[in-house]
mmCIF file with all atom_site columns, C-alpha atoms in Angstrom:
data_model
loop_
_atom_site.group_PDB
_atom_site.id
_atom_site.type_symbol
_atom_site.label_atom_id
_atom_site.label_alt_id
_atom_site.label_comp_id
_atom_site.label_asym_id
_atom_site.label_entity_id
_atom_site.label_seq_id
_atom_site.pdbx_PDB_ins_code
_atom_site.Cartn_x
_atom_site.Cartn_y
_atom_site.Cartn_z
_atom_site.occupancy
_atom_site.B_iso_or_equiv
_atom_site.pdbx_formal_charge
_atom_site.auth_seq_id
_atom_site.auth_comp_id
_atom_site.auth_asym_id
_atom_site.auth_atom_id
_atom_site.pdbx_PDB_model_num
ATOM 1  C CA . MET A 1 1  ? 0.000   0.000  0.000   1.00 81.00 ? 336 MET A CA 1
ATOM 2  C CA . THR A 1 2  ? 2.948   2.308  0.615   1.00 82.00 ? 337 THR A CA 1
ATOM 3  C CA . ILE A 1 3  ? 4.216   1.791  -2.943  1.00 85.00 ? 338 ILE A CA 1
ATOM 4  C CA . ILE A 1 4  ? 0.808   2.669  -4.414  1.00 84.00 ? 339 ILE A CA 1
ATOM 5  C CA . ALA A 1 5  ? 0.640   5.760  -2.223  1.00 81.00 ? 340 ALA A CA 1
ATOM 6  C CA . SER A 1 6  ? 4.121   6.810  -3.340  1.00 81.00 ? 341 SER A CA 1
ATOM 7  C CA . LEU A 1 7  ? 3.277   6.342  -7.018  1.00 81.00 ? 342 LEU A CA 1
ATOM 8  C CA . LEU A 1 8  ? 0.028   8.279  -6.690  1.00 80.00 ? 343 LEU A CA 1
ATOM 9  C CA . SER A 1 9  ? 1.757   11.080 -4.813  1.00 80.00 ? 344 SER A CA 1
ATOM 10 C CA . ILE A 1 10 ? 4.306   11.421 -7.609  1.00 80.00 ? 345 ILE A CA 1
ATOM 11 C CA . ALA A 1 11 ? 1.612   11.259 -10.311 1.00 79.00 ? 346 ALA A CA 1
ATOM 12 C CA . SER A 1 12 ? -0.589  13.866 -8.676  1.00 76.00 ? 347 SER A CA 1
ATOM 13 C CA . GLY A 1 13 ? 2.250   16.172 -7.676  1.00 75.00 ? 348 GLY A CA 1
ATOM 14 C CA . PHE A 1 14 ? 2.004   15.792 -3.905  1.00 74.00 ? 349 PHE A CA 1
ATOM 15 C CA . ALA A 1 15 ? 5.552   14.449 -3.664  1.00 75.00 ? 350 ALA A CA 1
ATOM 16 C CA . LEU A 1 16 ? 6.941   17.805 -4.818  1.00 75.00 ? 351 LEU A CA 1
ATOM 17 C CA . MET A 1 17 ? 4.943   19.650 -2.190  1.00 75.00 ? 352 MET A CA 1
ATOM 18 C CA . GLY A 1 18 ? 6.226   17.465 0.622   1.00 76.00 ? 353 GLY A CA 1
ATOM 19 C CA . TYR A 1 19 ? 2.715   16.265 1.492   1.00 74.00 ? 354 TYR A CA 1
ATOM 20 C CA . ARG A 1 20 ? 3.222   13.568 4.128   1.00 76.00 ? 355 ARG A CA 1
ATOM 21 C CA . GLU A 1 21 ? 0.220   11.620 5.330   1.00 79.00 ? 356 GLU A CA 1
ATOM 22 C CA . PRO A 1 22 ? -0.568  7.992  6.074   1.00 84.00 ? 357 PRO A CA 1
ATOM 23 C CA . PRO A 1 23 ? -0.830  5.917  2.875   1.00 83.00 ? 358 PRO A CA 1
ATOM 24 C CA . ALA A 1 24 ? -4.636  5.601  3.025   1.00 86.00 ? 359 ALA A CA 1
ATOM 25 C CA . ASN A 1 25 ? -5.098  9.379  3.277   1.00 85.00 ? 360 ASN A CA 1
ATOM 26 C CA . LEU A 1 26 ? -2.565  9.992  0.517   1.00 82.00 ? 361 LEU A CA 1
ATOM 27 C CA . ILE A 1 27 ? -4.281  7.531  -1.837  1.00 84.00 ? 362 ILE A CA 1
ATOM 28 C CA . ALA A 1 28 ? -7.722  9.003  -1.171  1.00 87.00 ? 363 ALA A CA 1
ATOM 29 C CA . THR A 1 29 ? -6.526  12.587 -1.592  1.00 84.00 ? 364 THR A CA 1
ATOM 30 C CA . SER A 1 30 ? -4.638  11.775 -4.784  1.00 84.00 ? 365 SER A CA 1
ATOM 31 C CA . ILE A 1 31 ? -7.640  10.028 -6.329  1.00 87.00 ? 366 ILE A CA 1
ATOM 32 C CA . ILE A 1 32 ? -9.968  12.906 -5.425  1.00 89.00 ? 367 ILE A CA 1
ATOM 33 C CA . ILE A 1 33 ? -7.578  15.500 -6.871  1.00 86.00 ? 368 ILE A CA 1
ATOM 34 C CA . ASP A 1 34 ? -7.079  13.472 -10.063 1.00 87.00 ? 369 ASP A CA 1
ATOM 35 C CA . LEU A 1 35 ? -10.857 13.067 -10.465 1.00 91.00 ? 370 LEU A CA 1
ATOM 36 C CA . ALA A 1 36 ? -11.281 16.816 -10.054 1.00 91.00 ? 371 ALA A CA 1
ATOM 37 C CA . LEU A 1 37 ? -8.516  17.724 -12.511 1.00 89.00 ? 372 LEU A CA 1
ATOM 38 C CA . ALA A 1 38 ? -9.534  15.289 -15.279 1.00 92.00 ? 373 ALA A CA 1
ATOM 39 C CA . PRO A 1 39 ? -12.593 17.285 -16.479 1.00 94.00 ? 374 PRO A CA 1
ATOM 40 C CA . LEU A 1 40 ? -10.637 20.538 -16.313 1.00 94.00 ? 375 LEU A CA 1
ATOM 41 C CA . THR A 1 41 ? -7.862  18.979 -18.393 1.00 94.00 ? 376 THR A CA 1
ATOM 42 C CA . ALA A 1 42 ? -10.431 17.747 -20.926 1.00 94.00 ? 377 ALA A CA 1
ATOM 43 C CA . ILE A 1 43 ? -12.050 21.183 -21.228 1.00 94.00 ? 378 ILE A CA 1
ATOM 44 C CA . ILE A 1 44 ? -8.727  22.895 -21.830 1.00 94.00 ? 379 ILE A CA 1
ATOM 45 C CA . ALA A 1 45 ? -7.747  20.197 -24.341 1.00 94.00 ? 380 ALA A CA 1
ATOM 46 C CA . ALA A 1 46 ? -11.023 20.648 -26.244 1.00 93.00 ? 381 ALA A CA 1
ATOM 47 C CA . ARG A 1 47 ? -10.529 24.410 -26.429 1.00 92.00 ? 382 ARG A CA 1
ATOM 48 C CA . ARG A 1 48 ? -7.034  23.845 -27.800 1.00 91.00 ? 383 ARG A CA 1
ATOM 49 C CA . GLY A 1 49 ? -8.157  21.362 -30.455 1.00 89.00 ? 384 GLY A CA 1
ATOM 50 C CA . ARG A 1 50 ? -6.863  18.230 -28.744 1.00 91.00 ? 385 ARG A CA 1
ATOM 51 C CA . SER A 1 51 ? -8.531  14.875 -28.076 1.00 91.00 ? 386 SER A CA 1
ATOM 52 C CA . THR A 1 52 ? -10.719 15.166 -24.987 1.00 93.00 ? 387 THR A CA 1
ATOM 53 C CA . ILE A 1 53 ? -10.775 11.436 -24.274 1.00 95.00 ? 388 ILE A CA 1
ATOM 54 C CA . ARG A 1 54 ? -6.991  11.099 -24.373 1.00 95.00 ? 389 ARG A CA 1
ATOM 55 C CA . TRP A 1 55 ? -6.480  14.120 -22.158 1.00 93.00 ? 390 TRP A CA 1
ATOM 56 C CA . THR A 1 56 ? -9.182  12.974 -19.729 1.00 95.00 ? 391 THR A CA 1
ATOM 57 C CA . VAL A 1 57 ? -7.369  9.661  -19.317 1.00 94.00 ? 392 VAL A CA 1
ATOM 58 C CA . ALA A 1 58 ? -4.089  11.538 -18.921 1.00 93.00 ? 393 ALA A CA 1
ATOM 59 C CA . GLY A 1 59 ? -5.739  13.769 -16.307 1.00 91.00 ? 394 GLY A CA 1
ATOM 60 C CA . LEU A 1 60 ? -6.971  10.735 -14.398 1.00 90.00 ? 395 LEU A CA 1
ATOM 61 C CA . ALA A 1 61 ? -3.568  9.069  -14.499 1.00 89.00 ? 396 ALA A CA 1
ATOM 62 C CA . LEU A 1 62 ? -1.258  12.050 -14.063 1.00 88.00 ? 397 LEU A CA 1
ATOM 63 C CA . GLY A 1 63 ? -3.364  14.758 -12.427 1.00 86.00 ? 398 GLY A CA 1
ATOM 64 C CA . ALA A 1 64 ? -1.546  18.072 -12.214 1.00 88.00 ? 399 ALA A CA 1
ATOM 65 C CA . TRP A 1 65 ? 1.153   16.947 -14.653 1.00 90.00 ? 400 TRP A CA 1
ATOM 66 C CA . ALA A 1 66 ? -1.421  16.422 -17.434 1.00 92.00 ? 401 ALA A CA 1
ATOM 67 C CA . LEU A 1 67 ? -3.040  19.753 -16.660 1.00 92.00 ? 402 LEU A CA 1
ATOM 68 C CA . ALA A 1 68 ? 0.325   21.512 -16.884 1.00 93.00 ? 403 ALA A CA 1
ATOM 69 C CA . ALA A 1 69 ? 1.186   19.688 -20.119 1.00 94.00 ? 404 ALA A CA 1
ATOM 70 C CA . VAL A 1 70 ? -2.080  20.557 -21.865 1.00 94.00 ? 405 VAL A CA 1
ATOM 71 C CA . MET A 1 71 ? -1.611  24.194 -20.911 1.00 93.00 ? 406 MET A CA 1
ATOM 72 C CA . ILE A 1 72 ? 2.042   24.348 -22.004 1.00 94.00 ? 407 ILE A CA 1
ATOM 73 C CA . ILE A 1 73 ? 1.882   22.399 -25.279 1.00 92.00 ? 408 ILE A CA 1
ATOM 74 C CA . PRO A 1 74 ? 0.811   24.801 -28.031 1.00 88.00 ? 409 PRO A CA 1
ATOM 75 C CA . PRO A 1 75 ? -2.365  24.020 -29.960 1.00 83.00 ? 410 PRO A CA 1
ATOM 76 C CA . PRO A 1 76 ? -1.931  22.368 -33.365 1.00 81.00 ? 411 PRO A CA 1
ATOM 77 C CA . ALA A 1 77 ? -1.547  24.754 -36.257 1.00 77.00 ? 412 ALA A CA 1
ATOM 78 C CA . PRO A 1 78 ? -4.631  25.041 -38.457 1.00 75.00 ? 413 PRO A CA 1
ATOM 79 C CA . PRO A 1 79 ? -4.180  23.941 -42.075 1.00 69.00 ? 414 PRO A CA 1
ATOM 80 C CA . ARG A 1 80 ? -3.155  26.714 -44.413 1.00 72.00 ? 415 ARG A CA 1
ATOM 81 C CA . PRO A 1 81 ? -5.755  27.612 -47.041 1.00 73.00 ? 416 PRO A CA 1
ATOM 82 C CA . ASP A 1 82 ? -3.058  27.930 -49.743 1.00 73.00 ? 417 ASP A CA 1
ATOM 83 C CA . ALA A 1 83 ? -1.489  24.534 -48.998 1.00 65.00 ? 418 ALA A CA 1
ATOM 84 C CA . PRO A 1 84 ? -1.500  22.075 -51.912 1.00 66.00 ? 419 PRO A CA 1
ATOM 85 C CA . GLN A 1 85 ? -4.101  19.315 -51.733 1.00 65.00 ? 420 GLN A CA 1
ATOM 86 C CA . TYR A 1 86 ? -2.811  15.762 -51.447 1.00 68.00 ? 421 TYR A CA 1
ATOM 87 C CA . PRO A 1 87 ? -3.334  13.529 -53.274 1.00 64.00 ? 422 PRO A CA 1
ATOM 88 C CA . PRO A 1 88 ? -3.352  15.795 -56.322 1.00 63.00 ? 423 PRO A CA 1
ATOM 89 C CA . THR A 1 89 ? -6.497  15.850 -58.404 1.00 66.00 ? 424 THR A CA 1
ATOM 90 C CA . SER A 1 90 ? -6.589  14.617 -61.985 1.00 66.00 ? 425 SER A CA 1
ATOM 91 C CA . ASP A 1 91 ? -7.003  18.166 -63.337 1.00 63.00 ? 426 ASP A CA 1
ATOM 92 C CA . ALA A 1 92 ? -3.326  18.201 -64.292 1.00 56.00 ? 427 ALA A CA 1
ATOM 93 C CA . ALA A 1 93 ? -3.911  16.070 -67.378 1.00 55.00 ? 428 ALA A CA 1
#
C-alpha cells in the first residue's frame, strides 16, 4: 500500500509539495484530486483542439502533470488555405 501511495503522490504532484500523510489518506486525496482535474484537463484540451478522451485519461492518471502539459503544449496549427491538396487531383492532365 505504501508503494501505491508513493506512485500516486508522484503522479498527482504531492511528492513535490512534501505532502506527508498515512498511505490511506494519501491515496484518497490523490484520487480525489485526479478526479477533479480530469474534467478541467479535458475542457482545456477541447478548447485547444486536442482529443478530450486522451487528455481525460491523462488527467486521471497524471493529475496536475497532465493539466500543466495541456496548458504548455501549443495548440496544433490550423491547415493553411493555400497549402496544396494531397493527393493531387486529376485536373493536371
